[in-house]
Short mmCIF file of C-alpha atoms in Angstrom, two decimals:
data_model
loop_
_atom_site.label_atom_id
_atom_site.label_comp_id
_atom_site.label_asym_id
_atom_site.label_seq_id
_atom_site.Cartn_x
_atom_site.Cartn_y
_atom_site.Cartn_z
CA MET W 1 47.57 1.88 -62.37
CA SER W 2 46.72 3.09 -59.00
CA SER W 3 48.16 0.80 -56.46
CA SER W 4 51.27 -0.62 -58.03
CA HIS W 5 54.71 0.54 -58.80
CA ARG W 6 54.73 0.01 -62.49
CA ARG W 7 58.09 -1.20 -63.59
CA PRO W 8 59.34 0.70 -66.60
CA LEU W 9 58.57 -0.81 -69.92
CA ALA W 10 61.61 -2.73 -70.96
CA LEU W 11 60.65 -2.22 -74.54
CA ALA W 12 61.73 1.37 -74.77
CA ALA W 13 61.84 3.04 -78.15
CA ALA W 14 65.03 2.18 -79.95
CA VAL W 15 66.79 3.55 -82.91
CA ALA W 16 65.55 1.73 -85.98
CA THR W 17 68.22 -0.13 -87.79
CA ALA W 18 69.17 1.05 -91.20
CA ALA W 19 68.95 -2.47 -92.48
CA ALA W 20 65.44 -3.22 -93.52
CA LEU W 21 64.50 -6.79 -93.17
CA GLY W 22 63.22 -8.07 -96.29
CA SER W 23 61.45 -11.03 -95.13
CA THR W 24 59.62 -12.10 -92.11
CA ALA W 25 60.00 -14.03 -88.94
CA LEU W 26 57.62 -14.53 -86.11
CA VAL W 27 55.93 -11.22 -85.84
CA LEU W 28 58.76 -9.21 -86.88
CA PRO W 29 59.08 -6.18 -88.97
CA ALA W 30 59.04 -6.91 -92.57
CA THR W 31 62.32 -8.67 -92.73
CA ALA W 32 64.29 -9.64 -95.72
CA ALA W 33 64.43 -6.31 -97.31
CA ASP W 34 68.05 -5.22 -97.14
CA GLY W 35 69.48 -7.40 -94.41
CA ALA W 36 68.93 -7.84 -90.72
CA PRO W 37 68.56 -4.84 -88.42
CA ALA W 38 71.59 -4.02 -86.32
CA GLY W 39 69.62 -3.23 -83.19
CA PRO W 40 66.14 -3.08 -81.65
CA VAL W 41 63.30 -1.85 -83.86
CA LYS W 42 60.58 0.24 -82.29
CA ILE W 43 56.89 -0.64 -82.61
CA VAL W 44 54.92 2.38 -83.82
CA GLY W 45 51.39 1.05 -84.32
CA GLY W 46 49.10 -1.94 -84.36
CA THR W 47 46.35 -3.84 -82.56
CA LEU W 48 45.81 -6.88 -80.35
CA ASP W 49 42.57 -8.88 -80.60
CA TRP W 50 41.73 -11.32 -77.81
CA GLY W 51 38.51 -12.06 -75.98
CA VAL W 52 39.87 -13.97 -72.96
CA LEU W 53 37.26 -16.75 -73.23
CA ALA W 54 33.95 -16.68 -75.08
CA GLY W 55 32.37 -18.96 -72.48
CA TYR W 56 33.37 -16.62 -69.66
CA ARG W 57 31.96 -13.60 -71.47
CA ALA W 58 28.69 -15.48 -71.98
CA TYR W 59 28.60 -16.36 -68.28
CA VAL W 60 29.13 -12.71 -67.25
CA THR W 61 26.36 -11.29 -69.41
CA GLY W 62 24.06 -14.30 -68.97
CA MET W 63 23.90 -16.25 -65.73
CA ALA W 64 25.74 -13.58 -63.73
CA LYS W 65 23.52 -10.83 -65.20
CA GLY W 66 26.57 -8.62 -65.46
CA THR W 67 28.26 -6.33 -67.93
CA ILE W 68 31.47 -6.13 -69.95
CA THR W 69 32.85 -2.60 -70.11
CA VAL W 70 35.79 -1.50 -72.28
CA ALA W 71 37.72 1.70 -71.56
CA ASP W 72 41.02 3.53 -72.08
CA GLY W 73 40.91 3.02 -75.84
CA ALA W 74 39.83 -0.63 -75.95
CA LYS W 75 36.94 -1.71 -78.15
CA GLN W 76 34.66 -4.74 -78.32
CA ASN W 77 34.49 -6.44 -81.71
CA GLU W 78 31.28 -7.65 -83.30
CA ASP W 79 32.06 -11.23 -82.29
CA GLY W 80 32.44 -10.18 -78.66
CA SER W 81 36.23 -10.35 -78.58
CA LEU W 82 38.26 -7.34 -77.47
CA ARG W 83 40.63 -5.04 -79.33
CA PHE W 84 43.50 -3.15 -77.72
CA GLY W 85 45.67 -0.60 -79.52
CA GLU W 86 48.44 2.01 -79.33
CA PRO W 87 51.19 -0.54 -78.72
CA THR W 88 54.64 0.28 -77.43
CA GLY W 89 57.61 -2.03 -77.47
CA GLN W 90 60.16 -3.34 -79.90
CA TYR W 91 61.54 -6.15 -81.95
CA GLU W 92 64.84 -7.43 -80.56
CA PRO W 93 66.95 -9.25 -83.19
CA ALA W 94 69.90 -9.78 -80.86
CA ALA W 95 67.70 -11.49 -78.27
CA GLY W 96 66.54 -14.25 -80.57
CA HIS W 97 64.18 -12.28 -82.81
CA VAL W 98 61.82 -11.54 -79.94
CA VAL W 99 58.90 -9.13 -80.13
CA LYS W 100 57.63 -7.52 -76.94
CA ALA W 101 54.59 -5.26 -77.08
CA ALA W 102 52.29 -3.58 -74.55
CA PHE W 103 48.81 -2.35 -75.53
CA LYS W 104 46.53 0.37 -74.17
CA GLY W 105 42.99 -0.35 -73.10
CA SER W 106 41.10 -2.14 -70.35
CA VAL W 107 38.10 -4.38 -69.91
CA THR W 108 36.02 -4.77 -66.76
CA PHE W 109 33.82 -7.80 -66.09
CA SER W 110 31.27 -7.07 -63.37
CA SER W 111 28.17 -8.61 -61.85
CA PRO W 112 25.83 -7.02 -59.29
CA ALA W 113 25.71 -8.28 -55.73
CA PRO W 114 23.36 -11.16 -54.87
CA PRO W 115 20.55 -11.80 -55.25
CA ALA W 116 20.57 -9.74 -58.47
CA GLY W 117 23.87 -11.22 -59.62
CA HIS W 118 27.00 -13.02 -58.47
CA GLY W 119 28.78 -10.05 -56.94
CA PHE W 120 32.18 -9.62 -58.60
CA GLU W 121 34.23 -7.08 -60.53
CA VAL W 122 37.55 -7.75 -62.22
CA LYS W 123 39.44 -5.35 -64.44
CA LEU W 124 42.13 -6.42 -66.92
CA SER W 125 44.44 -3.80 -68.41
CA ASP W 126 47.89 -3.18 -69.89
CA PHE W 127 47.93 -6.33 -72.00
CA ARG W 128 51.39 -7.46 -73.10
CA ILE W 129 52.72 -10.12 -75.41
CA ASP W 130 56.23 -11.59 -75.50
CA THR W 131 57.15 -13.99 -78.30
CA GLY W 132 60.19 -15.09 -76.31
CA THR W 133 58.33 -16.32 -73.23
CA LYS W 134 55.24 -17.05 -75.36
CA LYS W 135 53.00 -15.45 -72.77
CA LEU W 136 50.23 -12.88 -72.61
CA THR W 137 50.13 -10.88 -69.40
CA ALA W 138 47.88 -8.16 -68.01
CA ASP W 139 47.37 -6.13 -64.86
CA VAL W 140 44.50 -7.52 -62.77
CA THR W 141 42.48 -5.24 -60.50
CA LYS W 142 40.01 -6.55 -57.92
CA GLY W 143 38.60 -4.06 -55.47
CA SER W 144 41.39 -1.62 -54.64
CA ALA W 145 44.24 -4.08 -55.26
CA THR W 146 46.11 -4.32 -58.55
CA THR W 147 48.53 -7.09 -59.43
CA GLN W 148 50.72 -6.27 -62.38
CA ASP W 149 51.85 -8.44 -65.24
CA VAL W 150 49.80 -11.50 -64.36
CA PRO W 151 50.43 -14.34 -66.87
CA LEU W 152 46.92 -14.99 -68.17
CA ALA W 153 47.66 -17.24 -71.13
CA ALA W 154 50.31 -19.22 -72.96
CA VAL W 155 50.31 -18.25 -76.64
CA ALA W 156 51.36 -20.50 -79.53
CA PHE W 157 53.77 -18.02 -81.12
CA ALA W 158 55.56 -19.75 -84.00
CA GLY W 159 56.53 -18.84 -87.52
CA GLN W 160 55.74 -15.55 -89.15
CA SER W 161 51.99 -15.34 -88.59
CA MET W 162 50.28 -13.86 -85.55
CA ASP W 163 46.78 -14.46 -86.82
CA GLY W 164 44.40 -16.63 -84.82
CA LEU W 165 47.05 -18.05 -82.50
CA ALA W 166 45.92 -20.66 -79.98
CA THR W 167 45.96 -19.63 -76.31
CA THR W 168 45.78 -21.67 -73.11
CA LEU W 169 44.57 -20.08 -69.89
CA THR W 170 46.82 -20.30 -66.83
CA LYS W 171 46.19 -20.98 -63.15
CA GLU W 172 46.53 -17.23 -62.61
CA ALA W 173 43.78 -16.64 -65.16
CA GLY W 174 41.54 -19.00 -63.22
CA ASP W 175 42.28 -17.07 -60.01
CA ALA W 176 41.51 -13.76 -61.74
CA LEU W 177 38.26 -14.99 -63.25
CA GLY W 178 37.09 -16.67 -60.07
CA SER W 179 37.20 -20.37 -60.99
CA ALA W 180 40.00 -22.94 -60.96
CA SER W 181 38.19 -24.73 -63.78
CA TYR W 182 39.61 -22.23 -66.26
CA GLU W 183 43.19 -23.43 -65.76
CA ASN W 184 44.55 -25.16 -68.90
CA LYS W 185 41.34 -24.36 -70.75
CA ALA W 186 41.68 -23.20 -74.37
CA GLY W 187 41.22 -19.45 -74.43
CA ASP W 188 40.07 -17.31 -77.32
CA PRO W 189 42.44 -17.13 -80.32
CA LEU W 190 44.82 -14.18 -80.37
CA THR W 191 45.65 -11.96 -83.35
CA ALA W 192 48.27 -9.21 -83.33
CA LYS W 193 49.13 -6.79 -86.11
CA LEU W 194 52.13 -4.57 -85.58
CA GLU W 195 53.84 -1.74 -87.43
CA PHE W 196 57.53 -1.06 -86.99
CA GLU W 197 59.57 2.08 -87.25
CA LYS W 198 60.98 2.90 -90.63
CA PRO W 199 64.75 2.40 -90.74
CA ALA W 200 66.97 5.42 -91.27
CA PRO W 201 68.13 5.85 -94.87
CA PRO W 202 71.73 4.84 -95.50
CA SER W 203 74.31 7.61 -95.60
CA PRO W 204 75.32 8.55 -99.14
CA SER W 205 78.65 7.21 -100.27
CA PRO W 206 81.38 9.86 -100.44
CA THR W 207 82.15 11.15 -103.91
CA PRO W 208 85.38 9.58 -105.08
CA THR W 209 88.20 12.00 -105.82
CA LYS W 210 89.91 11.88 -109.15
CA SER W 211 93.46 10.69 -109.21
CA ALA W 212 96.03 13.32 -110.17
CA THR W 213 98.11 10.69 -111.89
CA PRO W 214 96.99 10.11 -115.47
CA SER W 215 96.08 6.56 -116.31
CA PRO W 216 98.46 4.78 -118.65
CA THR W 217 97.40 4.52 -122.25
CA PRO W 218 95.67 1.18 -122.69
CA THR W 219 97.40 -1.27 -124.96
CA LYS W 220 95.49 -2.89 -127.75
CA SER W 221 94.60 -6.50 -127.27
CA ALA W 222 96.25 -8.91 -129.63
CA THR W 223 93.07 -10.96 -129.64
CA PRO W 224 90.47 -9.57 -132.03
CA SER W 225 87.10 -8.81 -130.46
CA ALA W 226 84.11 -10.94 -131.26
CA THR W 227 82.49 -10.36 -134.61
CA PRO W 228 78.92 -9.07 -134.45
CA THR W 229 76.51 -11.37 -136.25
CA ALA W 230 74.13 -9.83 -138.77
CA PRO W 231 70.55 -10.08 -137.51
CA ALA W 232 68.58 -12.98 -138.97
CA ASP W 233 65.47 -12.21 -141.02
CA GLY W 234 63.09 -13.82 -138.55
CA PRO W 235 62.86 -15.54 -135.18
CA GLN W 236 65.62 -17.99 -134.36
CA LYS W 237 65.27 -20.99 -132.11
CA ILE W 238 67.46 -20.80 -129.03
CA LEU W 239 69.73 -23.85 -129.06
CA SER W 240 71.40 -23.39 -125.69
CA ALA W 241 71.10 -20.85 -122.92
CA LYS W 242 71.75 -20.20 -119.27
CA LEU W 243 70.14 -17.90 -116.75
CA THR W 244 71.98 -16.93 -113.56
CA TRP W 245 69.93 -15.35 -110.79
CA GLY W 246 69.52 -15.37 -107.00
CA VAL W 247 66.01 -13.93 -106.39
CA LYS W 248 67.05 -11.30 -103.81
CA GLU W 249 70.38 -11.18 -102.02
CA SER W 250 69.10 -9.90 -98.66
CA PHE W 251 66.40 -12.57 -98.60
CA ARG W 252 68.94 -15.29 -99.37
CA LYS W 253 71.18 -14.10 -96.56
CA TYR W 254 68.26 -13.98 -94.17
CA VAL W 255 67.15 -17.53 -94.93
CA LEU W 256 70.68 -18.91 -94.85
CA GLY W 257 71.12 -17.42 -91.37
CA ALA W 258 69.51 -20.58 -89.98
CA GLY W 259 67.73 -22.14 -92.93
CA SER W 260 68.47 -23.56 -96.35
CA ILE W 261 68.07 -22.97 -100.08
CA THR W 262 67.70 -26.13 -102.16
CA PRO W 263 68.09 -26.05 -105.95
CA ALA W 264 66.40 -28.81 -107.95
CA GLY W 265 65.00 -29.78 -111.33
CA GLY W 266 67.71 -28.21 -113.46
CA ALA W 267 68.84 -25.42 -111.14
CA ALA W 268 72.36 -25.56 -109.74
CA LYS W 269 74.36 -23.46 -107.31
CA ASN W 270 76.88 -21.13 -108.95
CA GLY W 271 78.81 -19.40 -106.20
CA ASP W 272 76.27 -17.30 -104.34
CA LEU W 273 73.81 -17.43 -107.23
CA PHE W 274 72.04 -20.17 -109.15
CA ASP W 275 72.06 -21.30 -112.77
CA PHE W 276 68.88 -22.41 -114.54
CA ALA W 277 68.94 -24.68 -117.58
CA LEU W 278 67.23 -23.81 -120.86
CA GLY W 279 63.77 -25.11 -121.51
CA LYS W 280 63.01 -23.50 -124.87
CA GLY W 281 62.87 -20.12 -126.52
CA GLU W 282 63.16 -17.82 -129.52
CA LEU W 283 65.16 -14.71 -130.35
CA ASP W 284 64.16 -12.22 -133.06
CA ALA W 285 67.00 -9.74 -133.32
CA LYS W 286 65.33 -7.59 -135.98
CA LYS W 287 62.12 -7.17 -133.98
CA GLN W 288 64.15 -7.03 -130.77
CA THR W 289 62.15 -9.69 -128.97
CA LEU W 290 63.26 -12.55 -126.78
CA ASN W 291 61.25 -15.26 -125.08
CA ALA W 292 63.22 -17.86 -123.16
CA SER W 293 61.96 -20.27 -120.52
CA PHE W 294 64.22 -22.12 -118.10
CA GLU W 295 63.95 -25.17 -115.90
CA GLY W 296 64.77 -25.53 -112.22
CA SER W 297 63.53 -24.50 -108.80
CA LEU W 298 64.84 -22.91 -105.59
CA ARG W 299 63.23 -23.83 -102.28
CA PHE W 300 63.79 -21.39 -99.40
CA GLN W 301 63.17 -22.93 -95.97
CA TYR W 302 63.55 -21.33 -92.54
CA ALA W 303 61.50 -23.43 -90.14
CA ALA W 304 62.03 -21.22 -87.10
CA HIS W 305 60.46 -18.29 -88.93
CA GLY W 306 57.77 -20.24 -90.75
CA ILE W 307 59.26 -19.71 -94.21
CA ASP W 308 58.82 -22.31 -96.95
CA MET W 309 58.80 -20.79 -100.44
CA THR W 310 59.71 -22.17 -103.85
CA PHE W 311 60.51 -20.19 -107.00
CA ALA W 312 60.63 -22.23 -110.19
CA ASN W 313 60.80 -22.23 -113.98
CA PRO W 314 61.81 -18.61 -114.65
CA ARG W 315 60.86 -17.17 -118.03
CA VAL W 316 62.21 -14.03 -119.67
CA ALA W 317 59.93 -12.15 -122.07
CA ALA W 318 61.61 -9.11 -123.61
CA ALA W 319 60.59 -6.59 -126.25
CA GLY W 320 62.73 -3.60 -127.05
CA LYS W 321 64.00 -1.83 -123.96
CA THR W 322 61.79 -3.54 -121.40
CA GLY W 323 61.07 -7.05 -120.28
CA THR W 324 59.40 -9.17 -117.62
CA LEU W 325 60.67 -12.08 -115.56
CA TYR W 326 57.96 -14.66 -114.89
CA VAL W 327 58.31 -17.25 -112.12
CA ASP W 328 56.20 -20.08 -110.69
CA VAL W 329 55.70 -19.33 -106.99
CA LYS W 330 54.72 -21.68 -104.17
CA ASN W 331 54.17 -20.29 -100.68
CA ALA W 332 51.84 -20.69 -97.71
CA SER W 333 48.94 -19.33 -99.77
CA GLY W 334 49.31 -21.96 -102.48
CA SER W 335 50.91 -22.27 -105.91
CA LYS W 336 50.75 -19.85 -108.84
CA ALA W 337 52.28 -20.40 -112.26
CA ASP W 338 53.86 -17.78 -114.49
CA VAL W 339 53.66 -14.93 -111.97
CA PRO W 340 54.96 -11.64 -113.47
CA PHE W 341 57.64 -11.37 -110.80
CA ALA W 342 59.95 -8.56 -111.91
CA THR W 343 60.39 -5.92 -114.59
CA LEU W 344 63.66 -5.84 -116.54
CA ASP W 345 65.56 -2.77 -117.70
CA LEU W 346 66.93 -3.53 -121.17
CA SER W 347 67.70 0.05 -122.17
CA LYS W 348 71.31 -0.86 -123.02
CA THR W 349 70.43 -3.94 -125.03
CA ASP W 350 70.59 -4.01 -128.85
CA TYR W 351 69.73 -7.72 -129.31
CA LYS W 352 72.74 -8.24 -131.57
CA SER W 353 74.45 -11.55 -131.07
CA LYS W 354 78.22 -11.92 -131.34
CA ASP W 355 79.62 -15.15 -132.65
CA GLY W 356 76.13 -16.56 -132.36
CA VAL W 357 75.64 -15.58 -128.71
CA LEU W 358 73.47 -12.86 -127.19
CA ALA W 359 74.80 -12.10 -123.72
CA LEU W 360 73.03 -9.86 -121.23
CA ASN W 361 75.01 -9.18 -118.09
CA ALA W 362 73.59 -7.99 -114.75
CA VAL W 363 70.25 -6.82 -116.12
CA ALA W 364 68.60 -4.58 -113.52
CA ALA W 365 65.32 -5.99 -112.20
CA ALA W 366 62.61 -4.73 -109.85
CA PHE W 367 59.58 -6.28 -108.17
CA THR W 368 56.19 -6.04 -109.80
CA ALA W 369 53.21 -5.76 -107.47
CA GLU W 370 52.59 -9.49 -107.94
CA GLY W 371 56.22 -10.34 -107.24
CA ALA W 372 56.29 -8.29 -104.03
CA ALA W 373 52.99 -9.85 -102.92
CA SER W 374 54.57 -13.32 -103.13
CA PHE W 375 56.32 -12.55 -99.82
CA ALA W 376 53.19 -11.42 -97.97
CA ASN W 377 51.99 -13.12 -94.81
CA ASP W 378 48.66 -13.01 -93.01
CA THR W 379 49.78 -10.59 -90.33
CA THR W 380 51.91 -7.92 -91.93
CA GLY W 381 51.62 -8.29 -95.65
CA SER W 382 54.79 -8.04 -97.69
CA LEU W 383 57.84 -6.16 -96.64
CA TYR W 384 58.49 -5.46 -100.29
CA LYS W 385 56.69 -3.20 -102.71
CA ALA W 386 56.58 -2.84 -106.47
CA GLY W 387 59.74 -1.13 -107.68
CA ASP W 388 62.05 -2.53 -105.01
CA ALA W 389 65.18 -4.00 -106.56
CA VAL W 390 65.64 -7.75 -106.86
CA ASP W 391 68.83 -9.47 -107.90
CA PRO W 392 69.98 -8.57 -111.40
CA LEU W 393 69.95 -11.47 -113.81
CA THR W 394 72.58 -12.59 -116.28
CA LEU W 395 71.42 -14.34 -119.41
CA SER W 396 73.23 -15.80 -122.40
CA VAL W 397 71.55 -17.50 -125.35
CA ALA W 398 73.07 -19.22 -128.38
CA VAL W 399 71.28 -19.38 -131.73
CA ASP W 400 74.13 -20.90 -133.78
CA LYS W 401 75.01 -24.59 -133.57
CA GLY W 402 78.70 -23.96 -133.08
CA ALA W 403 78.31 -21.11 -130.58
CA THR W 404 79.76 -21.46 -127.10
CA LEU W 405 78.12 -19.90 -124.07
CA PRO W 406 80.35 -17.73 -121.88
CA THR W 407 81.50 -19.09 -118.54
CA GLY W 408 82.54 -17.52 -115.27
CA GLY W 409 80.82 -15.19 -112.87
CA PRO W 410 78.59 -12.23 -113.69
CA THR W 411 80.35 -8.91 -114.03
CA PRO W 412 79.50 -6.71 -111.02
CA ASN W 413 76.60 -4.43 -111.80
CA THR W 414 77.84 -0.86 -111.97
CA GLY W 415 74.45 0.66 -112.50
CA ALA W 416 74.15 0.13 -116.23
CA ALA W 417 71.17 -1.83 -117.31
CA GLY W 418 71.79 -5.12 -119.05
CA GLY W 419 74.14 -4.66 -121.96
CA THR W 420 75.36 -6.88 -124.74
CA GLY W 421 78.63 -8.70 -124.25
CA GLY W 422 81.14 -10.36 -126.52
CA THR W 423 82.14 -13.97 -126.71
CA GLY W 424 84.30 -15.85 -124.29
CA ALA W 425 84.62 -14.74 -120.71
CA ALA W 426 83.79 -11.20 -121.70
CA ALA W 427 80.50 -12.10 -123.28
CA GLY W 428 78.23 -11.51 -120.36
CA THR W 429 79.77 -14.05 -118.04
CA VAL W 430 77.18 -16.11 -116.32
CA GLY W 431 78.41 -17.70 -113.15
CA GLY W 432 78.72 -16.00 -109.83
CA ASN W 433 79.88 -16.37 -106.31
CA LEU W 434 77.08 -14.96 -104.28
CA ALA W 435 76.08 -16.84 -101.25
CA SER W 436 72.49 -17.78 -101.43
CA THR W 437 70.67 -16.20 -98.62
CA GLY W 438 67.54 -14.51 -97.64
CA ALA W 439 66.42 -12.15 -95.04
CA GLU W 440 64.20 -10.82 -92.51
CA LEU W 441 62.30 -10.82 -89.43
CA PRO W 442 58.40 -10.24 -89.17
CA ALA W 443 58.65 -10.44 -92.39
CA GLY W 444 64.20 -10.71 -90.00
CA ALA W 445 62.62 -10.43 -90.97
CA LEU W 446 59.39 -11.92 -93.94
CA LEU W 447 60.66 -11.22 -92.03
CA ALA W 448 68.59 -13.09 -91.31
CA THR W 449 67.43 -11.32 -88.32
CA SER W 450 63.98 -10.77 -89.09
CA GLY W 451 63.61 -8.47 -89.67
CA ALA W 452 61.97 -8.56 -92.11
CA ALA W 453 59.62 -9.74 -91.98
CA VAL W 454 57.87 -8.57 -90.04
CA ALA W 455 58.01 -10.77 -88.99
CA ALA W 456 59.90 -11.83 -94.88
CA GLY W 457 61.10 -10.96 -90.25
CA ALA W 458 61.34 -12.04 -93.29
CA GLY W 459 61.55 -11.79 -94.85
CA ALA W 460 61.27 -11.14 -93.34
CA VAL W 461 63.26 -9.98 -90.90
CA PHE W 462 62.73 -7.77 -92.63
CA LEU W 463 62.31 -4.32 -91.29
CA ALA W 464 60.24 -2.51 -93.73
CA ARG W 465 61.92 0.35 -95.48
CA ARG W 466 58.83 2.24 -94.73
CA ARG W 467 56.38 1.74 -91.91
CA ARG W 468 54.62 -1.50 -92.62
CA ALA W 469 52.04 -3.57 -90.83
CA VAL W 470 53.89 -6.45 -89.39
CA ARG W 471 52.27 -9.64 -89.86
CA ILE W 472 54.86 -11.65 -88.65
#
């Protein structure tokens, strides 16, 4: 800009945090993916749509017999509103999950001198948004004078969506547009879509060195191990069962940063995880099939980031070495029953019960496309994708009247897919001490710090593991 000393953009590029937000907050990077980002996250793409005021545009091209000219990369949309691109800026988790972005492009409103027109020319450029101050600013040029960073509108930034946000024109906007009547007038709605820098991959863990000291010879247990039960000839009704699961750890942590997770309807907190009570089901050990439905719901709420999601009535359908976890999902888009939420890796499972109990411990699970889409918002989509890991689940089912379900916490998952356990505490223990949480921005966050969603941010805060449109 010609006549002003442009102060440096305070939103300089920053090193992307290695923690992807898996969730969403405000307009943050897909948050809630793997925890909140440790530092600022750079904006690498996106657009801003705003038309100032439809009535003013109509006045310029109508009564004032003028023109509206876009330049420097700006475009005019079919509805007359304006689009600005090539944003720079960043998401700042430490500053209250604030997004600051500046966009390229300019628009000039002009009218010829009287008597042909009304004789004015005003140029608006370098549009900026700040979710902290909730303002939209721009440089205003009239004649040869440019005033930088003029607050043109207050913007109703709230929650994780930046789609169709209400704007209110300021006194300064009235001065720029040539009429005090524009002050406090509702401006055109504002929509911003942002993409955030992909976080750096985590450093590989060092390879553990083998101990030179031989391990002592294990002593045999005096207690005999559980006796495997011969498979029944057909399907058996499940008499009692318990499912322990937490949805996704990073998302839980994100939400619990300043929100809540409420179990209900048969779900109960078990350490950091949650237990779900049996609804009904059948096990056919010979055919290696299992179908078990459970009762209970988990409601994730994070008002400051616009998150209100409920996951309910999980159902496990397994056949051979694979399975699917189905869940009822309620989010801002509505309610869907029996959503195929995650795939299950049952490659280590033989479906043989021991002392009347089939116990599957820490079964690896990963989002399906439908499961990942459950976290999408209108601005950035989901910070998750099909194949991303969700919390492993621990499941124990009893098919004998006298069988006792194991108690305790799930055995830490060492990478093996769900295996079969014995009876007692060793038989695929079910409880757990994980703190329920959630994550993210835009996006952290979504998208915890949004991350990450954009923002789950989250969750998102979630910072997307890969570049992702932030619809925070």
